[in-house]
Coordinates of C-alpha atoms and ligand atoms in Angstrom, one line a residue:
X1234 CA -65.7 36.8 -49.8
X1235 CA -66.2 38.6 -46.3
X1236 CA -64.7 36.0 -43.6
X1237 CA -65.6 36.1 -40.5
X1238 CA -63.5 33.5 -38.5
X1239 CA -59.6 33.3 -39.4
X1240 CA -57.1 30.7 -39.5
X1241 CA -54.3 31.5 -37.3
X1242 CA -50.8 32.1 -38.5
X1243 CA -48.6 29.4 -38.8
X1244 CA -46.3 29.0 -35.6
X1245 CA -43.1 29.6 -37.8
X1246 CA -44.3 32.8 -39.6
X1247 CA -41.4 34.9 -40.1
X1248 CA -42.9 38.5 -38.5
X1249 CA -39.7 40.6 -39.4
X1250 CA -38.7 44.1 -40.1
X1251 CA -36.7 45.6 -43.0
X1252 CA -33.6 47.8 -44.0
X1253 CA -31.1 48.6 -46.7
X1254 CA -27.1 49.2 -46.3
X1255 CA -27.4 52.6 -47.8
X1256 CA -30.4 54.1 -45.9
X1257 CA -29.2 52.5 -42.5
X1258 CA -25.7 51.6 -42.1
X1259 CA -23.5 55.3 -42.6
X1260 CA -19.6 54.8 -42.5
X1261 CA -19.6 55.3 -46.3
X1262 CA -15.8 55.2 -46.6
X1263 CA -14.9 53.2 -43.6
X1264 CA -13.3 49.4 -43.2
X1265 CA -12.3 49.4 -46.6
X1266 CA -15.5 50.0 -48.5
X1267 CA -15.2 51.1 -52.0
X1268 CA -18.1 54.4 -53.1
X1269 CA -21.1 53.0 -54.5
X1270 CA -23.2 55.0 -57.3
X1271 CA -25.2 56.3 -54.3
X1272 CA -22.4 57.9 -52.8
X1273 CA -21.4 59.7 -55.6
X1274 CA -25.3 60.5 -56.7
X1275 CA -26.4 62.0 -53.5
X1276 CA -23.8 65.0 -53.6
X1277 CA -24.6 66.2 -57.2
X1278 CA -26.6 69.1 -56.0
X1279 CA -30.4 69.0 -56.2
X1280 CA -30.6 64.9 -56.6
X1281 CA -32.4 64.5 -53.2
X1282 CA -34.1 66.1 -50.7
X1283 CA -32.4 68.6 -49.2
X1284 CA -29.0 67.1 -50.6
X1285 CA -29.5 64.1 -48.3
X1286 CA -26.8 61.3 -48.0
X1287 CA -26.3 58.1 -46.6
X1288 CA -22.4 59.1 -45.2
X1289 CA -24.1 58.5 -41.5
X1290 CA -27.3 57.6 -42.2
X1291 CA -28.8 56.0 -38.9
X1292 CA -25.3 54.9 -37.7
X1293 CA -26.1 51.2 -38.0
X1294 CA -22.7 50.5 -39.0
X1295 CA -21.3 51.6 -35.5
X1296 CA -24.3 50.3 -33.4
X1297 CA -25.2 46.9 -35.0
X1298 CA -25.6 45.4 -31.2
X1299 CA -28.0 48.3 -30.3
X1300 CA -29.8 47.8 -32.9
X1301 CA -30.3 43.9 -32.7
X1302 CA -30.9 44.1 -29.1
X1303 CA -34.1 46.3 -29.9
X1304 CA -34.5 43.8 -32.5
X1305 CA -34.5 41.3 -29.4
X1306 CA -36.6 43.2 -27.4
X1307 CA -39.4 43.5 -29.5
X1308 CA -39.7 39.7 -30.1
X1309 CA -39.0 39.7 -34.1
X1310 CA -38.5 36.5 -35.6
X1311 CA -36.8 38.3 -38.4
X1312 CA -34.7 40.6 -40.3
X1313 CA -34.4 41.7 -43.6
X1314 CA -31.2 43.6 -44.5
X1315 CA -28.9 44.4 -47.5
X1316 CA -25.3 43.7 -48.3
X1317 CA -23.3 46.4 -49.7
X1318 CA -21.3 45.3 -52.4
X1319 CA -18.8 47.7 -52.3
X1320 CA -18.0 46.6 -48.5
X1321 CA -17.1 43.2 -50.2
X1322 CA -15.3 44.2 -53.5
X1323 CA -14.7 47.7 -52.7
X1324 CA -14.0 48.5 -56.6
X1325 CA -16.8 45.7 -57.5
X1326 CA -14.0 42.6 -58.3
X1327 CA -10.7 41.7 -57.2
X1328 CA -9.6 41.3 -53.7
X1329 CA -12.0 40.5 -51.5
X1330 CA -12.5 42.7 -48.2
X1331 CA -12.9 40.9 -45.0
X1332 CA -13.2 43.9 -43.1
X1333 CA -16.8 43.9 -45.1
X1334 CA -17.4 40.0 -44.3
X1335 CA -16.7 40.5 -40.7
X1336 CA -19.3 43.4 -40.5
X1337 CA -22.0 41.4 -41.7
X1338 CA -20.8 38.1 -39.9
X1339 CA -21.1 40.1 -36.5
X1340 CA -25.0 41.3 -37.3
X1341 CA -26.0 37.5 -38.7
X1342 CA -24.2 35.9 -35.7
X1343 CA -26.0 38.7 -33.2
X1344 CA -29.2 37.7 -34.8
X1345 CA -29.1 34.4 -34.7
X1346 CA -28.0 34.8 -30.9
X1347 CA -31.6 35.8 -30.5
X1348 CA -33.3 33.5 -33.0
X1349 CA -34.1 36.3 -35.4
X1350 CA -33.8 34.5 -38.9
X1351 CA -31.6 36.7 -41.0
X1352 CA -33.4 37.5 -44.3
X1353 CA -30.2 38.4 -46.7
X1354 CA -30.7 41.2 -50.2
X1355 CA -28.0 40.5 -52.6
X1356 CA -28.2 43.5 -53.9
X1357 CA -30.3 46.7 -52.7
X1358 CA -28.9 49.5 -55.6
X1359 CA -25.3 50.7 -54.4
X1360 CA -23.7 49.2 -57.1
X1361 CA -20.0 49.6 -57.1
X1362 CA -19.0 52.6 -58.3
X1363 CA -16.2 51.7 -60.1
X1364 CA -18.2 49.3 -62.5
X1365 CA -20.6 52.2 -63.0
X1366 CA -16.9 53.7 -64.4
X1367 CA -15.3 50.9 -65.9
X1368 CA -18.1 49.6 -68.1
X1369 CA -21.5 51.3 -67.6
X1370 CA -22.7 48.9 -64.9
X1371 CA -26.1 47.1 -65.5
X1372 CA -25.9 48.2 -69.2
X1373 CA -23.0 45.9 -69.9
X1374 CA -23.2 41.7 -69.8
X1375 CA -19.5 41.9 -68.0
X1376 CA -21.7 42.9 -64.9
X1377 CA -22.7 39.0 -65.0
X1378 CA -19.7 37.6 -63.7
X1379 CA -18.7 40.1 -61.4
X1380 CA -22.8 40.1 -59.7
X1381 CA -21.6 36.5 -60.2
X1382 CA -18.5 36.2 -58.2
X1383 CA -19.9 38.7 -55.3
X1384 CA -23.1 36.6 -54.8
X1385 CA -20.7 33.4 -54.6
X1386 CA -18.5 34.9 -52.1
X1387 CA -21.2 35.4 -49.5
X1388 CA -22.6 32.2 -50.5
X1389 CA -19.9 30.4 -49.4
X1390 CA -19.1 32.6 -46.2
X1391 CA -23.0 32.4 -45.2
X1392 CA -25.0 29.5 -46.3
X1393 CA -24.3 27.8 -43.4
X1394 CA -25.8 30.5 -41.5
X1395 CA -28.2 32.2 -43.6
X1396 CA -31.6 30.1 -45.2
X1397 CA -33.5 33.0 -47.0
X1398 CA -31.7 35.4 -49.3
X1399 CA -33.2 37.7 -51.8
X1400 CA -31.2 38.5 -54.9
X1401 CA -32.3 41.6 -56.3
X1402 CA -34.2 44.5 -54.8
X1403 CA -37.2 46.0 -57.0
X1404 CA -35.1 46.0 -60.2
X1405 CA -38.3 47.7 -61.3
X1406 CA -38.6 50.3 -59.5
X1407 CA -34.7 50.9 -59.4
X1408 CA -34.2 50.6 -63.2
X1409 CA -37.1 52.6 -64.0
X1410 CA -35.8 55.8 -62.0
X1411 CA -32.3 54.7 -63.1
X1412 CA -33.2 54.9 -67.0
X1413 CA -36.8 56.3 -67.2
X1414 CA -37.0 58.6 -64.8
X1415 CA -33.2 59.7 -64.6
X1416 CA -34.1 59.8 -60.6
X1417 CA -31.9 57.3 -59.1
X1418 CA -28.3 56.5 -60.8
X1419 CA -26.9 57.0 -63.4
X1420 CA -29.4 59.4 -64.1
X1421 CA -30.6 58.4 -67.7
X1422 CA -34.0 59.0 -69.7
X1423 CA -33.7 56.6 -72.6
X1424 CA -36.3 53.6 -72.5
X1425 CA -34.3 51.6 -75.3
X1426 CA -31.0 51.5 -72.8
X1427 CA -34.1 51.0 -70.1
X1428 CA -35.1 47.6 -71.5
X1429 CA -31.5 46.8 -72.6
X1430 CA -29.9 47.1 -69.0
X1431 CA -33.5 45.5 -67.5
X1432 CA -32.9 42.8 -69.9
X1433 CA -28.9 42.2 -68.4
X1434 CA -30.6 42.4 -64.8
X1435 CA -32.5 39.6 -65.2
X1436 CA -29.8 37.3 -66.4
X1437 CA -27.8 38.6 -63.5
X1438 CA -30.7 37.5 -61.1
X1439 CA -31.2 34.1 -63.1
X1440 CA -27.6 33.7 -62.9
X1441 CA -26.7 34.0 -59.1
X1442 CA -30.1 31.9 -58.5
X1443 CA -28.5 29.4 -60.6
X1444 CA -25.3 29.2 -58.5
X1445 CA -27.1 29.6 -55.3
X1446 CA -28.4 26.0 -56.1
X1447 CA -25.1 24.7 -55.8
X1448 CA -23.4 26.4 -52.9
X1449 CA -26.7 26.9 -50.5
X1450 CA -28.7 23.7 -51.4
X1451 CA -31.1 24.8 -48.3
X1452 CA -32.0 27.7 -48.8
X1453 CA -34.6 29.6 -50.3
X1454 CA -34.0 32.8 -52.5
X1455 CA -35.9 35.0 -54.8
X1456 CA -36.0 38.6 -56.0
X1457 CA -37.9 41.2 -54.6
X1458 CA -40.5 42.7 -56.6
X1459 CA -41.9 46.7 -55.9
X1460 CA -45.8 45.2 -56.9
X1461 CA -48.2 48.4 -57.2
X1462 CA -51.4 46.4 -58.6
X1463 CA -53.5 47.9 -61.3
X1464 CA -56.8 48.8 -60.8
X1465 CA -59.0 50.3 -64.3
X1466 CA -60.4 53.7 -63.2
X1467 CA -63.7 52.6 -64.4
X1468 CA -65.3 49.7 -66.8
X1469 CA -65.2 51.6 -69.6
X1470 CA -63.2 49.3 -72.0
X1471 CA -60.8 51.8 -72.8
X1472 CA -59.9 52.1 -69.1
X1473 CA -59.7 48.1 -69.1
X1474 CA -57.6 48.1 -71.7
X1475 CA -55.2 50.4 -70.0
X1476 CA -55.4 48.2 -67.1
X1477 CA -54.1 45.7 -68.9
X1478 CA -51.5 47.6 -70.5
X1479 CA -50.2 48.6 -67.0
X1480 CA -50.3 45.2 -65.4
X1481 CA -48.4 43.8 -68.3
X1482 CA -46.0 46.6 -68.8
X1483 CA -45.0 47.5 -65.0
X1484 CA -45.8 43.8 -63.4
X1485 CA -45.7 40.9 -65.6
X1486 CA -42.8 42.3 -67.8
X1487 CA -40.6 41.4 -64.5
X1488 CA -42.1 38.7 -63.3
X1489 CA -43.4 36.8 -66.4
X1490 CA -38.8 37.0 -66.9
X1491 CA -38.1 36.0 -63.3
X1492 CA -40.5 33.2 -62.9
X1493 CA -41.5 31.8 -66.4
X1494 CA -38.1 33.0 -68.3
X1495 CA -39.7 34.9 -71.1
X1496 CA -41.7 38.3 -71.4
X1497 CA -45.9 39.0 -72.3
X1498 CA -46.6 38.7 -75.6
X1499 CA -48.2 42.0 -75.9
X1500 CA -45.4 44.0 -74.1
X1501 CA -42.8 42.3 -76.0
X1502 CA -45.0 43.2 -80.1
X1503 CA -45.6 46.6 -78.9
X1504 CA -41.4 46.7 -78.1
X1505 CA -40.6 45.3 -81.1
X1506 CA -42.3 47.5 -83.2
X1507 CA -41.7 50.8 -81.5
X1508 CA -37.6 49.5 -81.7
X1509 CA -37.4 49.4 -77.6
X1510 CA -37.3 45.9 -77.6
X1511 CA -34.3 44.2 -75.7
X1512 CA -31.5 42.1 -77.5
X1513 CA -32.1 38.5 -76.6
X1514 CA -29.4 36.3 -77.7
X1515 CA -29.3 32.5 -77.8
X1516 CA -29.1 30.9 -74.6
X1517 CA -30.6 34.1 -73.3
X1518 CA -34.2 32.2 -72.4
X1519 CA -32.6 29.2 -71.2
X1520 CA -30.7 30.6 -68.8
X1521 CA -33.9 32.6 -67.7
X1522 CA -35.6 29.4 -67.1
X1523 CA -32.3 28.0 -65.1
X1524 CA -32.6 30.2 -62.4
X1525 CA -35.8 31.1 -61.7
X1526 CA -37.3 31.4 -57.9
X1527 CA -37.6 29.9 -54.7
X1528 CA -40.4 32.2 -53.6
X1529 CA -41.4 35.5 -54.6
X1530 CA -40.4 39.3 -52.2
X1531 CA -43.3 41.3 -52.3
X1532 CA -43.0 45.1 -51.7
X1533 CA -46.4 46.5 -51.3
X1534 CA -47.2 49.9 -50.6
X1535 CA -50.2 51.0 -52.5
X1536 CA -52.4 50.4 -55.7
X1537 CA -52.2 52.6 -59.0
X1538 CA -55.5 53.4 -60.7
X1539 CA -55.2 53.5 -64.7
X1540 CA -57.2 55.2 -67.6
X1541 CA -57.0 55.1 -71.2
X1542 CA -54.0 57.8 -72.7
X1543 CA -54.1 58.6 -76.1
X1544 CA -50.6 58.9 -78.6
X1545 CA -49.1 62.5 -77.4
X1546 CA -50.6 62.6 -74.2
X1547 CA -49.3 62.3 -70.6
X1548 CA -45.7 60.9 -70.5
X1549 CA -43.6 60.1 -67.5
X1550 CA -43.1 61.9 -64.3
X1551 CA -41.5 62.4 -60.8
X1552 CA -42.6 61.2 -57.6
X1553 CA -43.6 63.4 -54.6
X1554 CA -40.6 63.3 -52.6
X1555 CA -41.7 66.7 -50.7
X1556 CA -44.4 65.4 -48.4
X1557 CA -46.9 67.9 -49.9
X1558 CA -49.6 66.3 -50.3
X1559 CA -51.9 66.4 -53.8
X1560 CA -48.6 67.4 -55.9
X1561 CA -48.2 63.7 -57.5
X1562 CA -48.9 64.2 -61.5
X1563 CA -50.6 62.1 -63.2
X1564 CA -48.0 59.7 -65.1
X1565 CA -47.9 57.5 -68.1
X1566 CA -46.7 56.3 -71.4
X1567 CA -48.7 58.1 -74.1
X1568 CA -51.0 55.0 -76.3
X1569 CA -50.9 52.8 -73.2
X1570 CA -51.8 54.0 -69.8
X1571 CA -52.0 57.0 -67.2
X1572 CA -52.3 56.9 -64.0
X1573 CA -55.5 58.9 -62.0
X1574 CA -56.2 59.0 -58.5
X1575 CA -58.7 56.5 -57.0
X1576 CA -61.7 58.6 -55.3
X1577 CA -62.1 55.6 -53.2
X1578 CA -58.6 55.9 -51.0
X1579 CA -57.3 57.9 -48.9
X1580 CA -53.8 59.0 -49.3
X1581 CA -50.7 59.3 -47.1
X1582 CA -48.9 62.9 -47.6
X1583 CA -46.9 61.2 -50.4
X1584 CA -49.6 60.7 -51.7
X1585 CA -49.2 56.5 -51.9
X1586 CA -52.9 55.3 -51.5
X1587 CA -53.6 53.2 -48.6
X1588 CA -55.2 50.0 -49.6
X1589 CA -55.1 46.4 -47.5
X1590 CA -57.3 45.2 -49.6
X1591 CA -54.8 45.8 -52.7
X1592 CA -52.3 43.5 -50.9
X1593 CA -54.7 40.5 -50.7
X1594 CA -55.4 41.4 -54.4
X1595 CA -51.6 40.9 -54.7
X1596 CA -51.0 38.2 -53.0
X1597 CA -53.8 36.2 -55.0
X1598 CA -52.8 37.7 -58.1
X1599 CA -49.2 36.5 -57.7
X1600 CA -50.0 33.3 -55.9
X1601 CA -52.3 32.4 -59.0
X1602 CA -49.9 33.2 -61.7
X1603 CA -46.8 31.8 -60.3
X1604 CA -47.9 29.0 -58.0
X1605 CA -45.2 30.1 -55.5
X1606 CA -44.5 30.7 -51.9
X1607 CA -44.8 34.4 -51.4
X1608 CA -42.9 36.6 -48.7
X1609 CA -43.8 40.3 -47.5
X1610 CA -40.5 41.7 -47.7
X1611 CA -41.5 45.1 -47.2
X1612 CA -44.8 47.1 -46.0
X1613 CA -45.1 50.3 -44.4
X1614 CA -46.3 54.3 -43.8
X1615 CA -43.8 56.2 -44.4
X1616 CA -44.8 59.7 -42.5
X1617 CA -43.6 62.7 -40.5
X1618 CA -43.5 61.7 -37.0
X1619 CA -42.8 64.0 -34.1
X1620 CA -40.4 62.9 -30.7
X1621 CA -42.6 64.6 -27.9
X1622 CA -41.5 65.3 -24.3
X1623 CA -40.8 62.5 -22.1
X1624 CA -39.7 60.6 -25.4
X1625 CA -42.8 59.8 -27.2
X1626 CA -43.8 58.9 -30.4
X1627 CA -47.8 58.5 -31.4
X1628 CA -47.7 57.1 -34.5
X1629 CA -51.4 55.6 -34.4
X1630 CA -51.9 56.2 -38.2
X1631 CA -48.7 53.9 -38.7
X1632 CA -50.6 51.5 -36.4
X1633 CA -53.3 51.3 -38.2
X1634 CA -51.8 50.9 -41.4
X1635 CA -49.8 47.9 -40.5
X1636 CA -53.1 46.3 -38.9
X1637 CA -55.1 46.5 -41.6
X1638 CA -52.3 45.2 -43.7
X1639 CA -51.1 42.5 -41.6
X1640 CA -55.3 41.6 -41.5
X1641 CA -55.2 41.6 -45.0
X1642 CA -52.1 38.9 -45.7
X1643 CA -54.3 36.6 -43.0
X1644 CA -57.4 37.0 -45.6
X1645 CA -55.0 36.0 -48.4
X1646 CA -53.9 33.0 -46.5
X1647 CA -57.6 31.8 -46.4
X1648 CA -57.5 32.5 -50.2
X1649 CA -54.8 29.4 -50.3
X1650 CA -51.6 31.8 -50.5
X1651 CA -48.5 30.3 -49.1
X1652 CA -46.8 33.4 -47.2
X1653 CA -43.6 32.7 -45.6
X1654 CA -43.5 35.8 -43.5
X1655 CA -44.3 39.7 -43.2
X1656 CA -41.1 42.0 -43.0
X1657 CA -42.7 45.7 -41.8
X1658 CA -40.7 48.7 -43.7
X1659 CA -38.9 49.4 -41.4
X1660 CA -37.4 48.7 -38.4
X1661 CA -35.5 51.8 -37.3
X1662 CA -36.2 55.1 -39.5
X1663 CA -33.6 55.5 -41.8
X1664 CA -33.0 57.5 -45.2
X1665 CA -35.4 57.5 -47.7
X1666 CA -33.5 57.8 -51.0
X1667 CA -35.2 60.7 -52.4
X1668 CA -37.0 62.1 -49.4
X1669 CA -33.8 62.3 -46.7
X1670 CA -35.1 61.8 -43.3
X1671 CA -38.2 63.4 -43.0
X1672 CA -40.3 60.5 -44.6
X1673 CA -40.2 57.8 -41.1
X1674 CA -41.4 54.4 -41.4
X1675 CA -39.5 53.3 -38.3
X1676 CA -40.7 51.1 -35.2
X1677 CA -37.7 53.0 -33.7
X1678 CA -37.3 56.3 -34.1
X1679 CA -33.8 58.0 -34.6
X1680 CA -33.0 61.7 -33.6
X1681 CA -31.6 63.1 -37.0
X1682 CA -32.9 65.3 -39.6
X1683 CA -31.3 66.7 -43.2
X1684 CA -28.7 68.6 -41.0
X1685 CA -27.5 65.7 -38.7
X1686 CA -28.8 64.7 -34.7
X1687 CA -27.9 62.6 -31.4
X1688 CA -28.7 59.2 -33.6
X1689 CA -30.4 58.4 -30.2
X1690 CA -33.3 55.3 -30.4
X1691 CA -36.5 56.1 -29.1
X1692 CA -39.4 53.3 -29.1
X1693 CA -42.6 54.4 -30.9
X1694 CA -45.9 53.5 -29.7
X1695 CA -45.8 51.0 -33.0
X1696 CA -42.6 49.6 -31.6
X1697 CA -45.0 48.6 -28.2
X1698 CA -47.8 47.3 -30.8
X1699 CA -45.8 45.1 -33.1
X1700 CA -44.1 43.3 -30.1
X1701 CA -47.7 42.4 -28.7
X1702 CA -48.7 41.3 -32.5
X1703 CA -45.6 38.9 -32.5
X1704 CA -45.7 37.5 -29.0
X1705 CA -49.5 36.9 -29.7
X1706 CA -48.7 35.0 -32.9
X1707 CA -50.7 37.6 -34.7
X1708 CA -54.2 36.9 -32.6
X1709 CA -53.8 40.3 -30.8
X1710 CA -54.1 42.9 -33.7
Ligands
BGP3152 C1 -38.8 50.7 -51.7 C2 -37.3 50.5 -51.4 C3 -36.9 50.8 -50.0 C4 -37.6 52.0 -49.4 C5 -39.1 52.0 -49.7 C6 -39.8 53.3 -49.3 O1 -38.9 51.1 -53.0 O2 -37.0 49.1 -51.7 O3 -35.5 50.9 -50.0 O4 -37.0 53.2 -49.6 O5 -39.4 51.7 -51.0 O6 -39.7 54.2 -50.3 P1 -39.4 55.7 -50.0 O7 -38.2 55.7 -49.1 O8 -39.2 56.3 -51.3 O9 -40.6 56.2 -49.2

């Protein structure tokens, strides 16, 4: 299907931007936050690059109305940020901090100020230190009530304010590095307590969906999902087969729980019998199938190739987080699937493929399967970019990435996919959790590095291009 003429986008599409508390907001220990798992992570030595930390980050915390006013500027219609838990419930439960409450009141009032819809993550990984301590976190049901009771709080202090709210942030790709990978906290490599503390996330999520129903009758929330689609190397059915195996293990395994309350079949036997399986108890289902959501968060950033991998071959490994390009390895789970590079894609110099046409395979893949609305809630090039004299930044390859992707969620539009809106990864550049500062996806740049910087804002040329996009209503790509 090659189209030729396009429908425009809707007059109310949200065309945002994105962010997290950790990688933008810095002022790790001020107003009565609590540490979060992050702040303890980053300083054990060789955890990121360089021994990069969020204790500054971009400075957001101190320069919210800067920040928004660029925001303003360039015309967005929307903004996706995180809430840090430990700003709220500094050791997780207990007293409430309004210091925390008032931080976030001030950005959501300063947005809506400017008619920038406030797009509102739950929970974007910097869990509360203290309930990493007290009980082991996400691998312990107590972590229910307390996700629970937090969600609730802002609930009640923002529904009035806030219609679209994602719960939690790519609980794939954070509990894979969490318990897989041992890349992000706490640092474990055990797939048993990998499925167990999956399975404890997702009654979390159905849980505060559940209660959203009551307090914010409104609005609209959902998780957001980090969806790499699966592509078979070849036609050989052994490379379909591992396909399958992939799309099944590292998609539907999430989604299948979020929005149809129970896991593949396949996935689930295989689990069973290799005694990886989680523990579902009674009522464990149901409540699945009580809070399931609104709409689905997509984070797209590239496609993963697959090919057959025999028992005792290739097992899992790291990511690039160097920016050397061609050192990815090839990655798997020996009997199932391994990844292989697709000779038809270019790469970025982290070696993510770039492929629009793998987020219209996404959006009609998801749209499909789950018959819901979907939202972009992130997309983006994450690159080195360089501040040249006169304060430039000529980021044409960033450009051209977010064209061809924007192009590609209007052709999936066409295909009949609902698509509330597009948030760009990101707005100002920011930490990357395992690549410090060096990796940029920023409209804005910021004047840091690993060793610090002026935090001064500086426009990039994509920062000129998106406005045009948005005041254009998406005609002038
Ligand atoms: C997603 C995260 C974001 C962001 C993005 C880019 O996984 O939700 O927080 O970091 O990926 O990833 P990276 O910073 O590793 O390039």
């Amino acid at each position: 299907m090659h189209h030729h003429k396009f429908n425009d986008f809707p007059k109310d599409f949200l065309w945002g931007a994105a962010s997290a508390a950790y990688q933008v907001e810095g002022a790790w220990d001020e107003g009565g936050k609590g540490p979060s798992v992050w702040d303890s992570f980053t300083k054990l030595p060789g955890k990121t690059f360089q021994g990069s930390n969020g204790d500054v980050a971009v400075d957001h915390y101190h320069r919210v109305e800067e920040d928004v006013a660029l925001m303003a500027e360039m015309g967005l219609k929307a903004y996706r940020f995180s809430v840090s838990w430990p700003r709220i419930y500094p050791t997780g439960r207990g007293e409430v901090n309004e210091a925390g409450l008032a931080f976030y009141e001030r950005l959501i009032d300063a947005l809506l100020a400017h008619g920038i819809e406030p797009v509102l993550t739950l929970y974007h990984w910097d869990l509360p230190q203290a309930l990493q301590d007290e009980y082991g976190g996400w691998e312990d049901r107590r972590i229910i009530d307390d996700f629970e009771r937090y969600c609730v709080t802002l609930y009640q202090r923002f529904g009035a304010k806030v219609k679209y709210w994602v719960s939690l942030n790519e609980q794939n790709y954070n509990l894979t590095n969490a318990y897989q990978l041992g890349t992000h906290p706490p640092a474990v490599q055990d797939r048993k307590r990998f499925f167990a503390a999956n399975h404890i996330a997702f009654l979390a999520n159905a849980r505060v969906i559940k209660a959203f129903r009551e307090h914010v009758p409104n609005g609209l929330i959902g998780p957001s999902f980090a969806y790499s689609p699966a592509y078979p190397a070849s036609c050989a059915p052994g490379d379909m087969l591992a396909f399958e195996n992939a799309e099944e293990f590292t998609n539907y395994w999430w989604l299948d729980a979020y929005c149809f309350g129970r896991y593949p079949q396949a996935a689930l036997a295989y689990l069973k019998e290799s005694g990886e399986a989680p523990e579902i108890l009674p009522g464990d289902l149901a409540l699945l199938r009580e809070g399931t959501p609104d709409y689905i968060g997509v984070n797209y950033y590239y496609t993963l190739t697959y090919t057959d991998n025999p028992l005792g071959g290739q097992t899992m490994q790291r990511i690039n987080t160097t920016g050397q390009k061609g050192t990815t390895p090839s990655s798997g789970v020996p009997g199932l699937y391994r990844t292989t590079p697709n000779p038809h894609l270019e790469t970025s110099n982290w070696d993510w493929a770039i492929d629009p046409t793998g987020m219209r395979i996404a959006l009609r893949r998801l749209s499909s399967r789950y018959a819901l609305p979907l939202m972009i809630t992130e997309n983006g090039l994450g690159e080195f970019d360089k501040l040249e004299a006169g304060d430039k930044v000529q980021d044409p390859y960033r450009i051209d990435y977010l064209r061809s992707h924007v192009k590609a969620c209007q052709e999936a539009m066409q295909d009949g996919v609902e698509l509330l809106g597009y948030c760009a990864w990101s707005f100002t550049d920011i930490l990357s959790w395992l690549n410090g500062y060096q990796k940029r996806y920023g409209f804005v740049y910021v004047d840091r590095d690993e060793q610090g910087g002026s935090l001064r804002r500086v426009k990039k040329e994509s920062f000129h291009w998106y406005r045009q996009v948005i005041a254009s209503g998406g005609k002038a790509l």
